[in-house]
PDB file of C-alpha atoms in Angstrom:
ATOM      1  CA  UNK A 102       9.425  12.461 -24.957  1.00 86.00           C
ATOM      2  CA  UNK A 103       5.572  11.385 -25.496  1.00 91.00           C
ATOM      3  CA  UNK A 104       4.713  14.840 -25.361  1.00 92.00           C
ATOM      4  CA  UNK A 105       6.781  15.762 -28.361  1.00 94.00           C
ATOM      5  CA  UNK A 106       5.329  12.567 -30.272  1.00 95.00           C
ATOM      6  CA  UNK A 107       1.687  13.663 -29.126  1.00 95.00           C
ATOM      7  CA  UNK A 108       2.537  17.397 -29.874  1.00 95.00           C
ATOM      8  CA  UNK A 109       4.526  16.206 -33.458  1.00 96.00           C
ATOM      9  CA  UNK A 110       0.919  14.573 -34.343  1.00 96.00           C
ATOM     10  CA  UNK A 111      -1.087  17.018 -33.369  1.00 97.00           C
ATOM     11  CA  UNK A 112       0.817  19.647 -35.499  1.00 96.00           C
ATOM     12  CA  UNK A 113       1.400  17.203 -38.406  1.00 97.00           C
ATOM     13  CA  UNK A 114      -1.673  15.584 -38.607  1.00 97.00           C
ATOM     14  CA  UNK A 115      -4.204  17.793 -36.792  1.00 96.00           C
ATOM     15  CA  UNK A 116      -4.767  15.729 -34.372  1.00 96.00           C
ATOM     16  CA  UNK A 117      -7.041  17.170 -31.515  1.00 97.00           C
ATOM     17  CA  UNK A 118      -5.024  16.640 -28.318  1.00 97.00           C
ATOM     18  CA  UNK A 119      -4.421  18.187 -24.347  1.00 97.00           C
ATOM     19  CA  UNK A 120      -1.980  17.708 -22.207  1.00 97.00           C
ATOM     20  CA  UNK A 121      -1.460  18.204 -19.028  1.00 97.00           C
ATOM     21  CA  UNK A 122       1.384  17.603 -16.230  1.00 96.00           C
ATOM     22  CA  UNK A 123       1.040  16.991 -12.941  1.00 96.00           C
ATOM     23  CA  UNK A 124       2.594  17.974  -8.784  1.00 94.00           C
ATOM     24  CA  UNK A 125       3.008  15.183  -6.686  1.00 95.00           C
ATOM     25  CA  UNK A 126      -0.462  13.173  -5.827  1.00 96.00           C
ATOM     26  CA  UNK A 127      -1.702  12.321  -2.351  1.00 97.00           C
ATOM     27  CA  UNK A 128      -4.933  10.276  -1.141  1.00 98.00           C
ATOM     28  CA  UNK A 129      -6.515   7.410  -1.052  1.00 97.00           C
ATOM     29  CA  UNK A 130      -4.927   3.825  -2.523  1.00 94.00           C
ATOM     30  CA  UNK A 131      -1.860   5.630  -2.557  1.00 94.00           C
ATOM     31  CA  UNK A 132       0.756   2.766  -2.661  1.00 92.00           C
ATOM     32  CA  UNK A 133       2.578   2.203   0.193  1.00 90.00           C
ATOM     33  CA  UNK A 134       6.004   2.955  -0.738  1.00 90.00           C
ATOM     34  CA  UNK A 135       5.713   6.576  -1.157  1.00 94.00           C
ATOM     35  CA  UNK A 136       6.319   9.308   1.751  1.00 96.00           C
ATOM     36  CA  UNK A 137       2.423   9.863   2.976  1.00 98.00           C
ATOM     37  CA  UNK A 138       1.552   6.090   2.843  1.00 97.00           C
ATOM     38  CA  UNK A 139       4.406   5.185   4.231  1.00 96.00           C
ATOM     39  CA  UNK A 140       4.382   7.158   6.711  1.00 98.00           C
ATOM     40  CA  UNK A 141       0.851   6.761   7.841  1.00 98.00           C
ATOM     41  CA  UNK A 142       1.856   2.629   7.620  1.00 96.00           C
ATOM     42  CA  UNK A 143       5.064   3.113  10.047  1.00 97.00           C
ATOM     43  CA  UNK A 144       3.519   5.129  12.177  1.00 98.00           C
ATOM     44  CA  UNK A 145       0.726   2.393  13.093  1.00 97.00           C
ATOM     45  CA  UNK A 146       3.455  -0.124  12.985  1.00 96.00           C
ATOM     46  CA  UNK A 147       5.566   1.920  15.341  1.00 97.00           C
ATOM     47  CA  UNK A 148       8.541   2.020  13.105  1.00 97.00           C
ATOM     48  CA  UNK A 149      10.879   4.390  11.492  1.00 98.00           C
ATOM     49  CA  UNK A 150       9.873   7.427   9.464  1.00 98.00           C
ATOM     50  CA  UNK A 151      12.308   7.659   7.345  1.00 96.00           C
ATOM     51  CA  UNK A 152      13.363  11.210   5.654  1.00 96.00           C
ATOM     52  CA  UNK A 153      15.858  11.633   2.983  1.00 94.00           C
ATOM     53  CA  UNK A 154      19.147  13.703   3.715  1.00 93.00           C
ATOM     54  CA  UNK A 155      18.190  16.363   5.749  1.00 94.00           C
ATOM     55  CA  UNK A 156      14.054  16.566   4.529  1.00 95.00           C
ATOM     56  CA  UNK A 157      14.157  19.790   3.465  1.00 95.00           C
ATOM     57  CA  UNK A 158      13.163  18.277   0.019  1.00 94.00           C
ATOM     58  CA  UNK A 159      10.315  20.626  -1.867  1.00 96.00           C
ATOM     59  CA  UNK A 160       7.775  19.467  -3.235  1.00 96.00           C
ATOM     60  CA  UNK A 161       4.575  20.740  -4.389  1.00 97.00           C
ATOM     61  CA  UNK A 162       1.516  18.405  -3.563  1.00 97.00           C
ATOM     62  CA  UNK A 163      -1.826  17.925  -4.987  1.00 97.00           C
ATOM     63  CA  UNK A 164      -4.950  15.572  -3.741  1.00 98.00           C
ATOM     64  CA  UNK A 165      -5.805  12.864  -6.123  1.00 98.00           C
ATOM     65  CA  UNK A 166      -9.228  13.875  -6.931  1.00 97.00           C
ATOM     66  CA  UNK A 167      -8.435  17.664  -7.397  1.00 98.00           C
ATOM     67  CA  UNK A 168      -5.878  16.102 -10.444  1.00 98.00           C
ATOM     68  CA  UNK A 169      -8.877  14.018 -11.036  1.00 98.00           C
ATOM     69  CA  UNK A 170     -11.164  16.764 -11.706  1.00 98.00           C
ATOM     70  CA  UNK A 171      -8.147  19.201 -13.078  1.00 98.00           C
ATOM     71  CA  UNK A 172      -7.644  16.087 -15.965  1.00 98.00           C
ATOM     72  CA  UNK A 173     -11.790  16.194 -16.641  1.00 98.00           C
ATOM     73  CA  UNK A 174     -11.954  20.049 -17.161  1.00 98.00           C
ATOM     74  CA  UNK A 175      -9.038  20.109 -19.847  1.00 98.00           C
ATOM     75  CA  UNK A 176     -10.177  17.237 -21.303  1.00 98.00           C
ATOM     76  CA  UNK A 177     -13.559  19.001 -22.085  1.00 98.00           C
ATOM     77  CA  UNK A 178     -12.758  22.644 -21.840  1.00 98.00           C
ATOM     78  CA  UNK A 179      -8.807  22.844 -22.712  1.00 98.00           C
ATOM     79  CA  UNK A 180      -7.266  24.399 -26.155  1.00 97.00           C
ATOM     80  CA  UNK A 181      -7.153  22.106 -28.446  1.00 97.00           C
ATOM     81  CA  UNK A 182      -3.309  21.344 -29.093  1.00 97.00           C
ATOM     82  CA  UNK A 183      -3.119  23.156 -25.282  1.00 97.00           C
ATOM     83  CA  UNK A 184      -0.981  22.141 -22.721  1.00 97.00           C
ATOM     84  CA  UNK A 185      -1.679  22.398 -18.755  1.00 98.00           C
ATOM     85  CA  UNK A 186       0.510  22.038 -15.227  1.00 98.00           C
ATOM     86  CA  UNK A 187      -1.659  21.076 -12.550  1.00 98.00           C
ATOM     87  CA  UNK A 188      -0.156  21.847  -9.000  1.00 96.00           C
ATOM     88  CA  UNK A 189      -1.617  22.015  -6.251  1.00 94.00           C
ATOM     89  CA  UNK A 190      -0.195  26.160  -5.189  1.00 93.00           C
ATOM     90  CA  UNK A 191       0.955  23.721  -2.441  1.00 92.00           C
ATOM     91  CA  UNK A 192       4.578  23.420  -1.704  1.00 96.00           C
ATOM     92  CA  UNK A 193       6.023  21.456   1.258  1.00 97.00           C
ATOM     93  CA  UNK A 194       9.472  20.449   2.841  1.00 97.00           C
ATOM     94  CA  UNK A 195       9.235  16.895   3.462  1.00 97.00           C
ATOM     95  CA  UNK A 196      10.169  17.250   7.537  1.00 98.00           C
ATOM     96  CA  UNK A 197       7.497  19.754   7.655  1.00 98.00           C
ATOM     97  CA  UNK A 198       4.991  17.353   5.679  1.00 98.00           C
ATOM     98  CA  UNK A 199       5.846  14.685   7.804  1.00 98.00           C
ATOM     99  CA  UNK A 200       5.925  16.903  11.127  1.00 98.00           C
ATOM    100  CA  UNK A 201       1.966  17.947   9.584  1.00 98.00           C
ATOM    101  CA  UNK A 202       1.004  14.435   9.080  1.00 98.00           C
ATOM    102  CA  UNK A 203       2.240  12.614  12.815  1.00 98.00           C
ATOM    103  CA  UNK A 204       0.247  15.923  14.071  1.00 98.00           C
ATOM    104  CA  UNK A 205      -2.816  14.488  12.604  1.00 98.00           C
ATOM    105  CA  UNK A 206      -2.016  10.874  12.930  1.00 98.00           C
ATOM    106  CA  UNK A 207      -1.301  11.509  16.624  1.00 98.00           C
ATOM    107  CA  UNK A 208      -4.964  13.798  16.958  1.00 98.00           C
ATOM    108  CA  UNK A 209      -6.687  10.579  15.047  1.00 98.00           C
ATOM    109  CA  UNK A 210      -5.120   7.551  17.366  1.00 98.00           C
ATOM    110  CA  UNK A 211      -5.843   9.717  20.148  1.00 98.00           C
ATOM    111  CA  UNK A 212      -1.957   9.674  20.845  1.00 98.00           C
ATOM    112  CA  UNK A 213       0.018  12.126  23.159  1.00 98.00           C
ATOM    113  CA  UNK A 214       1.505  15.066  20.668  1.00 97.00           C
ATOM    114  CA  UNK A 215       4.724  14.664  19.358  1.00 97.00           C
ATOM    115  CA  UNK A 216       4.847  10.446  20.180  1.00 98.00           C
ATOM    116  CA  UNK A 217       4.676   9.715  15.905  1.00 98.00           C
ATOM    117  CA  UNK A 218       6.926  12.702  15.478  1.00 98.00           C
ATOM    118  CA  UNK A 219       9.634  10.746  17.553  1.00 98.00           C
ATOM    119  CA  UNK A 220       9.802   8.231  15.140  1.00 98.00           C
ATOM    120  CA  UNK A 221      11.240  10.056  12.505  1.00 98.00           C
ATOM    121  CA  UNK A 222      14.442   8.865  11.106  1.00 97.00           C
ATOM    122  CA  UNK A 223      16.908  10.525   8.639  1.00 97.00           C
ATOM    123  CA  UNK A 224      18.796   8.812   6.497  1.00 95.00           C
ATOM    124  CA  UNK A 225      21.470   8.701   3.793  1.00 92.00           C
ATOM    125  CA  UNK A 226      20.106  10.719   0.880  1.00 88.00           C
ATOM    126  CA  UNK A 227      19.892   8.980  -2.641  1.00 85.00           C
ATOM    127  CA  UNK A 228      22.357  10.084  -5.227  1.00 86.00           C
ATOM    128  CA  UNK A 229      20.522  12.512  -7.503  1.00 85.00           C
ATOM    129  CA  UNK A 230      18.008  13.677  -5.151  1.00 85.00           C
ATOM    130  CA  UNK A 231      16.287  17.082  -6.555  1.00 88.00           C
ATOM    131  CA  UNK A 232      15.853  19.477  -3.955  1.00 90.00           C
ATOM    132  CA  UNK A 233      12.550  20.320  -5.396  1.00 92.00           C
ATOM    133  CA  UNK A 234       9.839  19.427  -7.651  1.00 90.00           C
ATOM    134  CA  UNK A 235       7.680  23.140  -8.573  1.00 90.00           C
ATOM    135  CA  UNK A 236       4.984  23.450 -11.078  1.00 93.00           C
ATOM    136  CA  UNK A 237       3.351  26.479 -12.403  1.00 96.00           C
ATOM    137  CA  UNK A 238      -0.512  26.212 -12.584  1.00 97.00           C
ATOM    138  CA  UNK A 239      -1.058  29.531 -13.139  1.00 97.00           C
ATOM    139  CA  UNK A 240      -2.476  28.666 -16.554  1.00 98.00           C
ATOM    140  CA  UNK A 241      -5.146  26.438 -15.885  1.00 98.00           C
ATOM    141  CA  UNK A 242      -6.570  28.684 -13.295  1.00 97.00           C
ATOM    142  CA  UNK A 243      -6.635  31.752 -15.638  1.00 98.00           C
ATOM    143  CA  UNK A 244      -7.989  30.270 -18.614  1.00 97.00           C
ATOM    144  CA  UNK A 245     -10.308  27.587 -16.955  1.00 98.00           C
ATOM    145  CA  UNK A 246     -10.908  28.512 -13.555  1.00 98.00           C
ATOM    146  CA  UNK A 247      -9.749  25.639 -11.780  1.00 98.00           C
ATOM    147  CA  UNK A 248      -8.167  25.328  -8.728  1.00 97.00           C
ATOM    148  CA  UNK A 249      -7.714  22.939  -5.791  1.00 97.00           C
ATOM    149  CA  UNK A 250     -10.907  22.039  -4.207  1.00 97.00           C
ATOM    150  CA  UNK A 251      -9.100  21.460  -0.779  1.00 97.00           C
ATOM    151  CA  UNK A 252      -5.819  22.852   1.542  1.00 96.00           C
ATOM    152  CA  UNK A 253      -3.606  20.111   2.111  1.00 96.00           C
ATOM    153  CA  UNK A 254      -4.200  19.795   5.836  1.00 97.00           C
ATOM    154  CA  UNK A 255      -7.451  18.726   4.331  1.00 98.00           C
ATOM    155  CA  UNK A 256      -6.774  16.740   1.746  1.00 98.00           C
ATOM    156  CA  UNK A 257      -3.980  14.638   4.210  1.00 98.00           C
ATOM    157  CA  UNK A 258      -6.587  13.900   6.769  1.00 98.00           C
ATOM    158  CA  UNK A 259      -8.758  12.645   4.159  1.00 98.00           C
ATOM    159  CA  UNK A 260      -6.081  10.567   3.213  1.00 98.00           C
ATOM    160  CA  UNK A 261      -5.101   9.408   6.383  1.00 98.00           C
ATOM    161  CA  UNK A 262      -9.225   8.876   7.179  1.00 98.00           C
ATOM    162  CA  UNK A 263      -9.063   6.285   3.990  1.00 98.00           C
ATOM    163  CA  UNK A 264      -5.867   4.507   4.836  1.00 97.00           C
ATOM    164  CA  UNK A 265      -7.361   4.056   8.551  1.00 98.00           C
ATOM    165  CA  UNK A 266     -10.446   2.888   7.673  1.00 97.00           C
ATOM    166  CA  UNK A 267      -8.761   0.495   4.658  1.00 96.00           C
ATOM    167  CA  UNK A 268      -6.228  -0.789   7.251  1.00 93.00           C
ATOM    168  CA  UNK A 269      -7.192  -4.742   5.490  1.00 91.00           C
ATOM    169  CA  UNK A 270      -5.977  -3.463   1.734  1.00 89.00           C
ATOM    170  CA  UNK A 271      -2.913  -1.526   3.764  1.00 90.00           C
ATOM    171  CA  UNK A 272      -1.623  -4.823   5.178  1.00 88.00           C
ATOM    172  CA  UNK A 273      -2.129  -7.052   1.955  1.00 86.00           C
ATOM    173  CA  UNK A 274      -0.245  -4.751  -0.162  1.00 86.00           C
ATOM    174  CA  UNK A 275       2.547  -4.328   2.410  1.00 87.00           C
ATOM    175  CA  UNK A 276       2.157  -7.845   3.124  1.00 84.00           C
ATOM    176  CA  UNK A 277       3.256  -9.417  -0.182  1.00 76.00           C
ATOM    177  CA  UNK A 278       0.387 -11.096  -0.491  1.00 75.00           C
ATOM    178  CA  UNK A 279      -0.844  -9.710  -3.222  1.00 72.00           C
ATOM    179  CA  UNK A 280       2.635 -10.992  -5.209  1.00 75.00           C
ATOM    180  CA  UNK A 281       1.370 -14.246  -4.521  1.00 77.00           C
ATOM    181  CA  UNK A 282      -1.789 -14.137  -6.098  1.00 72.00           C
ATOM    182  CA  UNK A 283      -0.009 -12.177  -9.327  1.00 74.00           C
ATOM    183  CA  UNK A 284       1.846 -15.797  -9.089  1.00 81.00           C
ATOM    184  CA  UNK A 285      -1.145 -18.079  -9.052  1.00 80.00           C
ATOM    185  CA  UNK A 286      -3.215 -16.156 -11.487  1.00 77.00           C
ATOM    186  CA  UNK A 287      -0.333 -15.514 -14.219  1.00 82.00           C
ATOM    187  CA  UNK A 288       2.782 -18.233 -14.181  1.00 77.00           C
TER     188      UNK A 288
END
């Protein structure tokens, strides 16, 4: 609904606005609770990969700074009262992501192939679960040019690169300890 109040101004009032709407993000300080951090997390904790229903869930994926830069250009170069989907021209099943990312994981812990793939895990699929998430970016790449500065095998083992060599922030986030020092700082 905030784009109808931001769109409801802009036509009301005049004023200047962009938008723009986003594919799923990857990369670095990526919080831990979502698929590629997680992942990357289990996997050097030897535990489950889990993967919802039967992970043929579709989703399209786009590297943080490539929505970084994507955000920048409209923001200086967009129509005014112009809206823009930024996707990554990326889509992925999330076995096949997974499958992709204990590949690399594997190559980058110099493990045997396949031994992070054997830790995947399926299990119960949430109620409501969309089989996929697609944006059209066909827009911003015709009238601005852009486009993602990286493939997604890229862009993952630049991700995985950060969360191995941040392995200290990795484990005090999925530690808890940073809920303690919310607690000393703020009650």
């Amino acid at each position: 609904s905030s784009d109808h109040f931001v769109r409801a101004y802009h036509d009301t009032y005049g004023l200047p606005i962009v938008m723009t709407n986003c594919s799923n993000n990857y990369g670095p300080n990526h919080f831990p609770e979502k698929l590629i951090p997680l992942c990357i997390h289990n996997i050097l904790n030897g535990n489950p990969l889990p993967i919802y229903g039967d992970g043929k869930y579709t989703r399209d994926w786009l590297f943080v700074i490539d929505h970084a830069k994507a955000i920048d250009l409209v923001f200086h170069e967009g129509k005014n009262g112009g809206s823009y989907n930024v996707g990554g021209f990326n889509e992925w099943k999330n076995i096949d992501l997974v499958k992709e990312l204990c590949k690399q994981m594997d190559e980058k812990l110099g493990k045997e192939a396949g031994t992070s793939e054997q830790l995947i895990t399926f299990v119960k699929d949430r109620p409501g679960h969309d089989l996929r998430y697609a944006i059209d970016a066909t827009k911003i790449n015709e009238e601005l040019g852009w486009k993602p500065s990286v493939t997604f095998e890229q862009g993952l083992s630049l991700t995985i690169d950060w969360f191995l060599s941040n392995k200290e922030w990795l484990d005090n986030v999925t530690s808890g300890d940073y809920q303690k020092y919310y607690e000393n700082q703020y009650n």
